[in-house]
PDB file of C-alpha atoms and ligand atoms in Angstrom:
ATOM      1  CA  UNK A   1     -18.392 -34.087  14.343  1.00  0.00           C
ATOM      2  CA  UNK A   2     -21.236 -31.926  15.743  1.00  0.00           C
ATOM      3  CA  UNK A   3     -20.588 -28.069  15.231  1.00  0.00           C
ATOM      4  CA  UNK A   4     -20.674 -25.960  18.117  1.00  0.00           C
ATOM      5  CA  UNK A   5     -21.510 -22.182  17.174  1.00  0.00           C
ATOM      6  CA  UNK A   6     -19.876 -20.653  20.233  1.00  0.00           C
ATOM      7  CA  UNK A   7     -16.639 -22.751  19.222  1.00  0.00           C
ATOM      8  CA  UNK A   8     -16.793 -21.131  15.761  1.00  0.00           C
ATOM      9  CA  UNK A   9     -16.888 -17.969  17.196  1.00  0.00           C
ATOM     10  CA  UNK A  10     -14.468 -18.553  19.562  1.00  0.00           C
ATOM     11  CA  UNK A  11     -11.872 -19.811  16.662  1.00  0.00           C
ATOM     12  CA  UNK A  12     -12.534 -16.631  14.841  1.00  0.00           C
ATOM     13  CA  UNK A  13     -11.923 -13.976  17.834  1.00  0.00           C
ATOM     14  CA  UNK A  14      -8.973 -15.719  19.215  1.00  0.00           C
ATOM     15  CA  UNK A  15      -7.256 -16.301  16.182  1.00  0.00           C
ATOM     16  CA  UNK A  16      -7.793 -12.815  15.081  1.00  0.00           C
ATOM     17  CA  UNK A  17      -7.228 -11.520  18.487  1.00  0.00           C
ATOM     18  CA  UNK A  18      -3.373 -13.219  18.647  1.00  0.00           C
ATOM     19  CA  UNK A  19      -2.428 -12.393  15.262  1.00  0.00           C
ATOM     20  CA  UNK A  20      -3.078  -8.515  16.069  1.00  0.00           C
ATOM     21  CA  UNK A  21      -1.431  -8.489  19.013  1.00  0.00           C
ATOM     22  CA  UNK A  22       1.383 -10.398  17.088  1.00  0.00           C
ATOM     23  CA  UNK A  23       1.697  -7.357  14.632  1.00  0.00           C
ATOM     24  CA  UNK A  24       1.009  -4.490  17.216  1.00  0.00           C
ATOM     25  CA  UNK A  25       4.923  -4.091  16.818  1.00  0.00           C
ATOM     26  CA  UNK A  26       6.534  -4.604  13.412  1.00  0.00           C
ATOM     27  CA  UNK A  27       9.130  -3.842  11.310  1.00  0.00           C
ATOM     28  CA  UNK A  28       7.216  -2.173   8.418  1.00  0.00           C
ATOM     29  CA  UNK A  29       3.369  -1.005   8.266  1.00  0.00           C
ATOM     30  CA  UNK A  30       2.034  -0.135   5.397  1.00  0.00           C
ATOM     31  CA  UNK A  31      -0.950   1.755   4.444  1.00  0.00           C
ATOM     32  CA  UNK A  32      -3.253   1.073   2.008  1.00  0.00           C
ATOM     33  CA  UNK A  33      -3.733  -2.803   0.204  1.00  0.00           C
ATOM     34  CA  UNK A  34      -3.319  -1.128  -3.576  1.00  0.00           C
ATOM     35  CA  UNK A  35      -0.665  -2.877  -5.711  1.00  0.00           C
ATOM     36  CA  UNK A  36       1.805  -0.630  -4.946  1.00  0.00           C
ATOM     37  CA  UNK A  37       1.231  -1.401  -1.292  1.00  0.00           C
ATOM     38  CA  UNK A  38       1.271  -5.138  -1.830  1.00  0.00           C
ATOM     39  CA  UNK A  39       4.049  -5.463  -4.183  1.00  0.00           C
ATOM     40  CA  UNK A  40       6.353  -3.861  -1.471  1.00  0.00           C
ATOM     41  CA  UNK A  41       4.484  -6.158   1.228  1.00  0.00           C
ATOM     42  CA  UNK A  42       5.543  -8.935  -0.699  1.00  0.00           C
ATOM     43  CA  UNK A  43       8.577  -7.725  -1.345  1.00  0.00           C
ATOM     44  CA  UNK A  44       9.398  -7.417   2.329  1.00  0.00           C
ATOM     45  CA  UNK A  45       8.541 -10.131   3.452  1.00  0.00           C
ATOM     46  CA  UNK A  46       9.760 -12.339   1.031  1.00  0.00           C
ATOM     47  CA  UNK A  47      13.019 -11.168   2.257  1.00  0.00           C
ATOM     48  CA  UNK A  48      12.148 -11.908   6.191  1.00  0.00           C
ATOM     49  CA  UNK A  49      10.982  -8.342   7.431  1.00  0.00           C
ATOM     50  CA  UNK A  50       7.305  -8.557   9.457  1.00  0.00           C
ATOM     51  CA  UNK A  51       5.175  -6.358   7.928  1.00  0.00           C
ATOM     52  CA  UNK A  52       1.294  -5.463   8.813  1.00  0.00           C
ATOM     53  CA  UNK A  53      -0.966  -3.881   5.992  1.00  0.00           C
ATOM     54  CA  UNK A  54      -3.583  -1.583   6.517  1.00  0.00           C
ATOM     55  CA  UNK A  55      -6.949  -1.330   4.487  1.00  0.00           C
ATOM     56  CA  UNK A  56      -9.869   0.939   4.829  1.00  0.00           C
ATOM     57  CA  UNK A  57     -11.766  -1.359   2.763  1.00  0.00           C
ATOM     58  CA  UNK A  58     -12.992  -5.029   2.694  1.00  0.00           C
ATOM     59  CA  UNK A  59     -11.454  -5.942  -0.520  1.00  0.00           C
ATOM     60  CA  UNK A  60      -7.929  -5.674  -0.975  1.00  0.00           C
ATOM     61  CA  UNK A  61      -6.010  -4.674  -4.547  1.00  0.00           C
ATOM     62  CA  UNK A  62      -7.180  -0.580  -4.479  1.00  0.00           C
ATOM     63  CA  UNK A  63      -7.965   0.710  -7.926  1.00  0.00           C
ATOM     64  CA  UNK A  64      -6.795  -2.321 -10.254  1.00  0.00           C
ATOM     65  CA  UNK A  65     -10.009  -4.626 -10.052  1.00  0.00           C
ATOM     66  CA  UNK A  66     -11.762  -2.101 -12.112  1.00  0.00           C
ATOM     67  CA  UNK A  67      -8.904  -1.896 -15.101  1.00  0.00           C
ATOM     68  CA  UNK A  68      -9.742   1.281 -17.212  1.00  0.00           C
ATOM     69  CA  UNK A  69     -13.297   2.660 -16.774  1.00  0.00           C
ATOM     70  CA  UNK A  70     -14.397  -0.733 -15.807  1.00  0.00           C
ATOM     71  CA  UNK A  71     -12.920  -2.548 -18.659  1.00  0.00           C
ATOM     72  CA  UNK A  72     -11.261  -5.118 -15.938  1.00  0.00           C
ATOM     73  CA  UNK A  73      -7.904  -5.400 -17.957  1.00  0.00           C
ATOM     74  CA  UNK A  74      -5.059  -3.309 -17.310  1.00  0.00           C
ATOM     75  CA  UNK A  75      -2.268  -2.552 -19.208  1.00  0.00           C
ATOM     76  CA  UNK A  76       1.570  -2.929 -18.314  1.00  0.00           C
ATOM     77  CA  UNK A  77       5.053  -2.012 -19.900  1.00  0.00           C
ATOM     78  CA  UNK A  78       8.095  -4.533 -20.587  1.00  0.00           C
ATOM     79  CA  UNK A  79       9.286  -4.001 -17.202  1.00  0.00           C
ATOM     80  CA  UNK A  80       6.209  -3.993 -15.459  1.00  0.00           C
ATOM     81  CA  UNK A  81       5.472  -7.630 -17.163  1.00  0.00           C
ATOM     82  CA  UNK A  82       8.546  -8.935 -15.622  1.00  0.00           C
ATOM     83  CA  UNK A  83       6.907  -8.207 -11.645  1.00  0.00           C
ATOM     84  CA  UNK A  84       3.325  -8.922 -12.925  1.00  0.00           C
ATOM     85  CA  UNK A  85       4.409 -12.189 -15.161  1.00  0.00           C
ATOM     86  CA  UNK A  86       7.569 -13.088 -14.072  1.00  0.00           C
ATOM     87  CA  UNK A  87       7.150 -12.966 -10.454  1.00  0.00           C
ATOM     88  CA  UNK A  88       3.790 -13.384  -9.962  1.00  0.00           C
ATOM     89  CA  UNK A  89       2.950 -15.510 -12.773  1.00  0.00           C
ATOM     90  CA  UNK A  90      -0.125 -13.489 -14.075  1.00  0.00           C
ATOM     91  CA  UNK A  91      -0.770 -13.639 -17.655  1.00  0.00           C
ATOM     92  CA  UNK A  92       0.515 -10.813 -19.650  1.00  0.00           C
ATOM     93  CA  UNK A  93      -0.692 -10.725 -23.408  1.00  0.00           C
ATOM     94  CA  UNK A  94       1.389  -8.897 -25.678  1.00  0.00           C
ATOM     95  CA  UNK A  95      -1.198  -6.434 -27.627  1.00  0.00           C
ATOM     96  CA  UNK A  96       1.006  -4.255 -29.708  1.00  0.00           C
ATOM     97  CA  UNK A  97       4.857  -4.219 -29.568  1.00  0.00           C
ATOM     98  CA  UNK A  98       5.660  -3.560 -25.839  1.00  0.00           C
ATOM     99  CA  UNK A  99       2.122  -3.353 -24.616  1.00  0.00           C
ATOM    100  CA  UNK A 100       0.694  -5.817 -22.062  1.00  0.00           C
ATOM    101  CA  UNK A 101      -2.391  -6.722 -21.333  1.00  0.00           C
ATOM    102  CA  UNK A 102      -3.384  -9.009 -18.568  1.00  0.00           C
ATOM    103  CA  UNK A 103      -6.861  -9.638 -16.882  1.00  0.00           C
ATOM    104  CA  UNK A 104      -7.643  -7.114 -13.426  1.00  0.00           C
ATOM    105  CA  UNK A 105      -9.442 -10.074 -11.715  1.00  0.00           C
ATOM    106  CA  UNK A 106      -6.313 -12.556 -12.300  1.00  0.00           C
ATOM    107  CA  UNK A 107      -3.758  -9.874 -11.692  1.00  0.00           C
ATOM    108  CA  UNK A 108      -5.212  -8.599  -8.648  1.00  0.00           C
ATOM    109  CA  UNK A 109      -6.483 -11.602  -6.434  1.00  0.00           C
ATOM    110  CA  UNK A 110      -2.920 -13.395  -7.823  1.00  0.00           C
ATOM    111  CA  UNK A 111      -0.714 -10.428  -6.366  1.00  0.00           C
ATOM    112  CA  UNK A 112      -3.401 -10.560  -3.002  1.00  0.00           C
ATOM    113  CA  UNK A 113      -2.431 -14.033  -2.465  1.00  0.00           C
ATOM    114  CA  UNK A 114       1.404 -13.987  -3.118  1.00  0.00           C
ATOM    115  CA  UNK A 115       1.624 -11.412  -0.432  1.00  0.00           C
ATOM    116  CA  UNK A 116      -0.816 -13.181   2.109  1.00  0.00           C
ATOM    117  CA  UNK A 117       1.626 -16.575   1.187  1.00  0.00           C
ATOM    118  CA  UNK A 118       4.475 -14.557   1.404  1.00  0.00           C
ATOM    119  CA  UNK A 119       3.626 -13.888   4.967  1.00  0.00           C
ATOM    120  CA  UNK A 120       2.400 -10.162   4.848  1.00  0.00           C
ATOM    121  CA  UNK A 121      -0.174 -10.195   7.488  1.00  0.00           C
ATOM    122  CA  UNK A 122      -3.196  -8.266   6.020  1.00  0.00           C
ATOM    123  CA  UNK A 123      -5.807  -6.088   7.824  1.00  0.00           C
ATOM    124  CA  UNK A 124      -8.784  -5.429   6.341  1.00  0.00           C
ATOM    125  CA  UNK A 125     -11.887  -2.875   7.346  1.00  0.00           C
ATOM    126  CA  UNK A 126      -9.370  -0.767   9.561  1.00  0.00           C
ATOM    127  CA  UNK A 127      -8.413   2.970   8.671  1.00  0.00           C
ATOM    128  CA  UNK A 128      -5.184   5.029   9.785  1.00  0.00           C
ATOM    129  CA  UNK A 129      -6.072   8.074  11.060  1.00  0.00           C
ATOM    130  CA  UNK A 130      -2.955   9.782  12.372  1.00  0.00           C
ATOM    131  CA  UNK A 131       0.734   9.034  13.067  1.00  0.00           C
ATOM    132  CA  UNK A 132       2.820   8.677  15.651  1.00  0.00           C
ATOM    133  CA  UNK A 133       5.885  10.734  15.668  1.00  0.00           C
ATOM    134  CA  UNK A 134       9.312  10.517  18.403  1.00  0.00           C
ATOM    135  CA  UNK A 135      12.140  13.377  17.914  1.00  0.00           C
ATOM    136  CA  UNK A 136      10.758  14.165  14.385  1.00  0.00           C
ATOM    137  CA  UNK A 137      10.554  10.373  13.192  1.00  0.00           C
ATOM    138  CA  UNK A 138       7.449   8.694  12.557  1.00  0.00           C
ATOM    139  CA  UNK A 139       7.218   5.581  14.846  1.00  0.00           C
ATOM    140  CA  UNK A 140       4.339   4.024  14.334  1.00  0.00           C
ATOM    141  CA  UNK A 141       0.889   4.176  12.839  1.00  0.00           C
ATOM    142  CA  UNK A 142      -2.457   5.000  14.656  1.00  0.00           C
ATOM    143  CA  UNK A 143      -5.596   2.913  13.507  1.00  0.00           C
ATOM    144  CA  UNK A 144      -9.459   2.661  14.236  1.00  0.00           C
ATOM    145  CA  UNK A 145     -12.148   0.058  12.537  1.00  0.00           C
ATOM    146  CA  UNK A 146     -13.383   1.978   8.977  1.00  0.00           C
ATOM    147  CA  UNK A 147     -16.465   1.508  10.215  1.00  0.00           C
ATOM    148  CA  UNK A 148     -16.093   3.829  13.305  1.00  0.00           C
ATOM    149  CA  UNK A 149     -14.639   6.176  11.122  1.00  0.00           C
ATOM    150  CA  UNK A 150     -17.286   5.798   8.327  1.00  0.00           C
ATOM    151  CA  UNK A 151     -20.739   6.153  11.303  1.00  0.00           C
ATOM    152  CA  UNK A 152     -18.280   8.929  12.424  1.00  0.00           C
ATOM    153  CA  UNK A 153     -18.534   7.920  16.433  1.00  0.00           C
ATOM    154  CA  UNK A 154     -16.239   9.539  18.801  1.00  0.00           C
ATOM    155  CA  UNK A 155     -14.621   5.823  19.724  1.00  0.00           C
ATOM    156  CA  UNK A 156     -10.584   6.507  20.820  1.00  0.00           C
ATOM    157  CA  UNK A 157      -8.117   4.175  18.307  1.00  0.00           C
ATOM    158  CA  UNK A 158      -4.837   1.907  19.030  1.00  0.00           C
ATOM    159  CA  UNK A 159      -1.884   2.257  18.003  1.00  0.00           C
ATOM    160  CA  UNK A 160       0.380   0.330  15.951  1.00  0.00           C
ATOM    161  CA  UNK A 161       4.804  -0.071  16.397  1.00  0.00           C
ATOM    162  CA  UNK A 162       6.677   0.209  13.497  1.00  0.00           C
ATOM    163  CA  UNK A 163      10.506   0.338  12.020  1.00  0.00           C
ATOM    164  CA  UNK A 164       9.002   2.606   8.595  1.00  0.00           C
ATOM    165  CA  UNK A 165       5.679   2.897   7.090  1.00  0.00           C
ATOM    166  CA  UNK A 166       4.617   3.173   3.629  1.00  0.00           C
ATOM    167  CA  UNK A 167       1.894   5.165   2.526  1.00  0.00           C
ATOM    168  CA  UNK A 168       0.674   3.330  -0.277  1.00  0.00           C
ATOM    169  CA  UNK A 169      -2.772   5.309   0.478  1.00  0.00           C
ATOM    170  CA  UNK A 170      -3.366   6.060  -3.599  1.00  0.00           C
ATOM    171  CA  UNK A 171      -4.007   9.129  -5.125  1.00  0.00           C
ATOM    172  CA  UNK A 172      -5.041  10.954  -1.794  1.00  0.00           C
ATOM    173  CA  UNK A 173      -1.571  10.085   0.203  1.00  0.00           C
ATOM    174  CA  UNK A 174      -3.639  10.279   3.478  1.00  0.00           C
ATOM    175  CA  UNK A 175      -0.772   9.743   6.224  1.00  0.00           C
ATOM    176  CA  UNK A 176       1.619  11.754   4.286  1.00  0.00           C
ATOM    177  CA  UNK A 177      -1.066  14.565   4.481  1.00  0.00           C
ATOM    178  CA  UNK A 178      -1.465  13.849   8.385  1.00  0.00           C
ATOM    179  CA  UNK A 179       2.127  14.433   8.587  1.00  0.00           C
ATOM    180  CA  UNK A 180       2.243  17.737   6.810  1.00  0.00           C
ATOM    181  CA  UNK A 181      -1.465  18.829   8.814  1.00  0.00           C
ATOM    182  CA  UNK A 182       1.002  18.332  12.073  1.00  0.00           C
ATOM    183  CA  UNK A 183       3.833  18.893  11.544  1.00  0.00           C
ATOM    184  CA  UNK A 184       3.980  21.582   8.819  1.00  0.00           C
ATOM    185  CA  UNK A 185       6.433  22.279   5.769  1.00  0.00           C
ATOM    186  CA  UNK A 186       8.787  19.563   6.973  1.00  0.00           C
ATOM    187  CA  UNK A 187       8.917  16.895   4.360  1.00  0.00           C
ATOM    188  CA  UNK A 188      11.206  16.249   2.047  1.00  0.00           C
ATOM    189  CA  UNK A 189       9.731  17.664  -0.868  1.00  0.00           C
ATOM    190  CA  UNK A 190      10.753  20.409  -3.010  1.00  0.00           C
ATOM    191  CA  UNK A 191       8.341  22.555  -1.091  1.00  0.00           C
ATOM    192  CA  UNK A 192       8.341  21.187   1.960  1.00  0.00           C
ATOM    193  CA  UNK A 193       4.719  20.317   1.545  1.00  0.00           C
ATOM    194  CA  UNK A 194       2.669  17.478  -0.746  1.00  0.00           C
ATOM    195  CA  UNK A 195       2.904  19.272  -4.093  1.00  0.00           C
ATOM    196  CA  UNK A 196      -0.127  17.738  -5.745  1.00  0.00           C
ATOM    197  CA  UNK A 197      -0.908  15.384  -8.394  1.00  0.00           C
ATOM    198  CA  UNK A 198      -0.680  16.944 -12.268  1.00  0.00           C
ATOM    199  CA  UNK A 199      -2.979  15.543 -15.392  1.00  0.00           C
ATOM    200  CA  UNK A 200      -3.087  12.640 -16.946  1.00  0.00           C
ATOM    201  CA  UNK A 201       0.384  11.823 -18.852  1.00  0.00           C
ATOM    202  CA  UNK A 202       1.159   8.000 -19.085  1.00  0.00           C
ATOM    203  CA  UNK A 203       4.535   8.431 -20.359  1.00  0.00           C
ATOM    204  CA  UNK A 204       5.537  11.227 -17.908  1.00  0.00           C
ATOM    205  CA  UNK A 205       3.968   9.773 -14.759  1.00  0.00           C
ATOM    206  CA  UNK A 206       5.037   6.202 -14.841  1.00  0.00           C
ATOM    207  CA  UNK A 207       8.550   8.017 -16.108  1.00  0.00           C
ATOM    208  CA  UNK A 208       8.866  10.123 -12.723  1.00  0.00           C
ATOM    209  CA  UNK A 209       7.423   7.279 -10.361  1.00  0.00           C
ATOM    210  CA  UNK A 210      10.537   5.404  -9.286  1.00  0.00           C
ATOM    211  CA  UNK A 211      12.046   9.062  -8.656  1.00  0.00           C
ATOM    212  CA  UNK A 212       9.161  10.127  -6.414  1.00  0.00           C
ATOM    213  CA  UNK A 213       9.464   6.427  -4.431  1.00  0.00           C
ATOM    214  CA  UNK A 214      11.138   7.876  -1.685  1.00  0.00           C
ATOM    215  CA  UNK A 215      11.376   8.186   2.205  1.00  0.00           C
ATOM    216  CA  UNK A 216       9.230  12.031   2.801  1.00  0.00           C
ATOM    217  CA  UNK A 217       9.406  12.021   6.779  1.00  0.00           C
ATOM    218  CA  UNK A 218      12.003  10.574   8.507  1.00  0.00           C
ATOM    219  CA  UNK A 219      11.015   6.675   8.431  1.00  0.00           C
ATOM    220  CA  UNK A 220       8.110   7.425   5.968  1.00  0.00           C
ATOM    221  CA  UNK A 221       8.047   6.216   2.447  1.00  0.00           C
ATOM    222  CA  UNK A 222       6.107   6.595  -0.080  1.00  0.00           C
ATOM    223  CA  UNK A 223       4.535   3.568  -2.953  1.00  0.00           C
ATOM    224  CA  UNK A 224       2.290   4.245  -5.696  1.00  0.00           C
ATOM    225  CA  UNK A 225       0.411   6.892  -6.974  1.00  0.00           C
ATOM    226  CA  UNK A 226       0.810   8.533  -3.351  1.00  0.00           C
ATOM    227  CA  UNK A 227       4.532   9.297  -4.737  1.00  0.00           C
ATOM    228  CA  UNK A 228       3.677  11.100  -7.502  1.00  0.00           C
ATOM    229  CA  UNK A 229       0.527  13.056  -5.678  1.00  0.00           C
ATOM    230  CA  UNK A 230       3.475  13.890  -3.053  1.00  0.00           C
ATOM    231  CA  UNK A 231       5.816  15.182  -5.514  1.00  0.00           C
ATOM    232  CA  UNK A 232       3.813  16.737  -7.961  1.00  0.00           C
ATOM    233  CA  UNK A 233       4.151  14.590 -10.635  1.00  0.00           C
ATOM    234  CA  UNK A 234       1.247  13.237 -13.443  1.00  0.00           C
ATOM    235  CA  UNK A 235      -1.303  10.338 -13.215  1.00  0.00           C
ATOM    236  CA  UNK A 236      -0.815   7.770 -15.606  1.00  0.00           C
ATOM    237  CA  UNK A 237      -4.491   6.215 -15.695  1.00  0.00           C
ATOM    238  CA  UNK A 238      -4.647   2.488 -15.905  1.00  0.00           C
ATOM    239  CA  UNK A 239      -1.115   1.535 -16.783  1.00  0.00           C
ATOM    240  CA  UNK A 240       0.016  -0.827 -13.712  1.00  0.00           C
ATOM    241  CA  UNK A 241       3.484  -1.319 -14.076  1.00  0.00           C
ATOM    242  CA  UNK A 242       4.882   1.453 -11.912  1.00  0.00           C
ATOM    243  CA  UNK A 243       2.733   0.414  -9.244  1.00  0.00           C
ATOM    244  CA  UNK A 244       4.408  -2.751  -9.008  1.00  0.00           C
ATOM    245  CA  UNK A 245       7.857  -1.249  -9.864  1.00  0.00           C
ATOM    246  CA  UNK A 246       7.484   1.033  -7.359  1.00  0.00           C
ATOM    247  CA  UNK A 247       6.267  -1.303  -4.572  1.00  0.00           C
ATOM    248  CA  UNK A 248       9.435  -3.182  -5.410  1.00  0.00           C
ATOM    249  CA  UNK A 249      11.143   0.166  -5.205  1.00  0.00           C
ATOM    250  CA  UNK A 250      10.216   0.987  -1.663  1.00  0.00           C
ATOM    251  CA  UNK A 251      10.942  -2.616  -0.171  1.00  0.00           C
ATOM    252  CA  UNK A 252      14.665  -2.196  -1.672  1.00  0.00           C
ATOM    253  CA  UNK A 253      14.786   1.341   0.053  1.00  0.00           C
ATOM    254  CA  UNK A 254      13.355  -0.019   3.413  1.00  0.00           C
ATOM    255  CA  UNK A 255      15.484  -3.195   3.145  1.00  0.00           C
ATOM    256  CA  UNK A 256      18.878  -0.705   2.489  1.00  0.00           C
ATOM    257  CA  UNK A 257      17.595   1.476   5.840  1.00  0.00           C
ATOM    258  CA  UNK A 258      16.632  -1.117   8.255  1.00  0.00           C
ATOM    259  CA  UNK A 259      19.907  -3.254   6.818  1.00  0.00           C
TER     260      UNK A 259
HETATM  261  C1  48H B   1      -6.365   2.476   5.191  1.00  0.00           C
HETATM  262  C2  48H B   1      -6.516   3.384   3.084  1.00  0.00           C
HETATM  263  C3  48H B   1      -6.452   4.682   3.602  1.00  0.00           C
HETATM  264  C4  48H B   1      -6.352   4.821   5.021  1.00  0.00           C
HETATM  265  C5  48H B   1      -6.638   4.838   1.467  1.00  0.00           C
HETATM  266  O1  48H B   1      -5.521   3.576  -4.892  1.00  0.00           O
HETATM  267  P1  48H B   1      -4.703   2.347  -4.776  1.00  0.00           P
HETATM  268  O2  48H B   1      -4.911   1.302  -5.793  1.00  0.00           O
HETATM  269  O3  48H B   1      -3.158   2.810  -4.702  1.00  0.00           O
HETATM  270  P2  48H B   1      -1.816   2.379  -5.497  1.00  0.00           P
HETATM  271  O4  48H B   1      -0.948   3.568  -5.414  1.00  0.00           O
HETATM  272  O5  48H B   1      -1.299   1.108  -5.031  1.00  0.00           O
HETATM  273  O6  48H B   1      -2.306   2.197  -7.008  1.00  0.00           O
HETATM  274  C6  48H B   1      -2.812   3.261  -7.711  1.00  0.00           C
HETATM  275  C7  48H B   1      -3.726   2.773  -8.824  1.00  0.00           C
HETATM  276  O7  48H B   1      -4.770   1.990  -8.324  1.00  0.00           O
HETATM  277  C8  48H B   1      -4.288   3.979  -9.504  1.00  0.00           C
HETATM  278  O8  48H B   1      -5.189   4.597  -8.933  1.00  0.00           O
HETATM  279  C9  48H B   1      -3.726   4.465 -10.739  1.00  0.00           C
HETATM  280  C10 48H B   1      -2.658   3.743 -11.461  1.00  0.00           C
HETATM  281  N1  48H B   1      -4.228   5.592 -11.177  1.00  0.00           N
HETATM  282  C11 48H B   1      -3.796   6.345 -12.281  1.00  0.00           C
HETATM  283  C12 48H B   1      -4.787   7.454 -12.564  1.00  0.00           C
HETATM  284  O9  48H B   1      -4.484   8.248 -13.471  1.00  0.00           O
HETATM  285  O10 48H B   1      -5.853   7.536 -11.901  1.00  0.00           O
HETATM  286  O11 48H B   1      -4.937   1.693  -3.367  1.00  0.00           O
HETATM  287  C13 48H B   1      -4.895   2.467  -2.200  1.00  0.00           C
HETATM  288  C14 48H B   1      -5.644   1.721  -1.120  1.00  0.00           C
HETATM  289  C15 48H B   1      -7.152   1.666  -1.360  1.00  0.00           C
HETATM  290  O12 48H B   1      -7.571   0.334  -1.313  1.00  0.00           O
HETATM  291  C16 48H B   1      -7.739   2.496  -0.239  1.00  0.00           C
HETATM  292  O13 48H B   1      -8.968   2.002   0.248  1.00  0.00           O
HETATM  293  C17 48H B   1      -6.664   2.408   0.811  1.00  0.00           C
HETATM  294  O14 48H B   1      -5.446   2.419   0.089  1.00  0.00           O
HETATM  295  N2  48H B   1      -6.625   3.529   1.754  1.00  0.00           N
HETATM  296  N3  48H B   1      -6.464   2.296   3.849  1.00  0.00           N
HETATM  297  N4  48H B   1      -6.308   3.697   5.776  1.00  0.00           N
HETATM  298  N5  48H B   1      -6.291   6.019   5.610  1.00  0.00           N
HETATM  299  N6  48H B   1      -6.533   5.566   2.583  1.00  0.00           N
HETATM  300 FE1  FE2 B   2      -6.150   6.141 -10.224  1.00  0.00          FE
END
């Protein structure tokens, strides 16, 4: 066969271009492609929901390629192992009594892929910047290429339909904070407001994770280390199994609300 360039091009823009459109309207968009936020893509649509996932950047997996200060291993508990090993099938070596070790590389391209083949539809390179909000219930999420936002041009974004979003955004919860910049002291927080994210306490902060994996806003829920930023709970540094656990979490929450 002789290659045609403009064909190649073609094949990329239109398939691109249809699965967008496919996904303008969904029944979950999540925000940020951390494991938190792909655990509970995978989760979802395991179980049949359409989701769409966000990412600012061009790789996908948030702050687990780099393990702990660049040592690319990460560490999980018991029930951590049984996501990371027992439903993904990553290797988990047992280091000490009840501490897991598997490989950052393996464990995060391995959860990538489940929840591409699972059927979460993945955007990469594309930023939320705001929300869209009906009668006090988010609706929807508004998005623009990173790049605009990163050569910070004045370019308008589009806008995205969905049944709940996630903010699995990381550490700096960014469309729970959009929320509280516009609408005030409204979420569902002790304070009405994102309490802030305490020191480093593994125990504590994986402990309090699952608690803090909650709907904030009315069709908002929070993954991750976003919950525990939210709720003013501790970091845990690079201990990966409430990520996961959490990710799960939120997909059974979403699953219960959109029945
Ligand atoms: C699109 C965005 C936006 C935006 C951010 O940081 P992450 O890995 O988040 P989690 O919660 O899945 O995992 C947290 C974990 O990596 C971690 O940091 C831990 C365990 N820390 C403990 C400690 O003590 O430090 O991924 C979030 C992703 C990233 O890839 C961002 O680029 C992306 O979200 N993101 N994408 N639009 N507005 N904001
Ligand atoms: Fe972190």
């Amino acid at each position: 066969m002789k290659l045609d360039d403009i064909k190649i091009s073609k094949a990329i823009i239109e398939e691109y271009m249809d699965e967008l459109v496919d996904h303008l309207d969904v029944d979950v968009a999540i925000g940020g492609g951390g494991p938190s936020g792909l655990a509970a893509g995978y989760y979802l649509s395991k179980a049949g929901f359409k989701v769409s996932l966000f990412e600012r950047k061009l790789s996908i997996g948030g702050g687990m390629w780099g393990g702990g200060m660049m040592f690319n291993k990460i560490v999980v508990q018991e029930a951590g192992r049984e996501i990371l090993e027992g439903e993904f099938g990553v290797d988990c070596r047992e280091h000490e009594n009840g501490y897991y070790v598997a490989d950052s590389i393996e464990a995060t391209s391995t959860i990538c892929s489940k929840a591409c083949k699972a059927g979460v539809k993945i955007f990469n390179l594309i930023s939320i910047e705001d929300v869209m909000i009906r009668d006090e219930r988010i609706t929807g999420l508004v998005i623009n290429w990173a790049a605009v936002e990163m050569a910070g041009l004045h370019i308008d974004p589009l806008t995205i339909r969905s049944r709940a979003v996630i903010d699995a955004t990381g550490h700096d919860c960014e469309i729970v904070k959009v929320v509280e910049d516009k609408m005030g002291p409204r979420l569902m927080t002790e304070t009405g407001r994102i309490m802030g994210e305490k020191p480093m306490w593994a125990d504590k902060g994986e402990a309090s994770l699952l608690e803090n994996t909650r709907e904030v806003y009315p069709n908002l829920f929070v993954a991750g280390m976003a919950s525990n930023a939210v709720h003013g709970s501790h970091r845990m540094g690079p201990i990966f199994g409430g990520m996961l656990l959490s990710g799960r979490r939120v997909a059974e929450l979403i699953m219960e609300k959109l029945g």
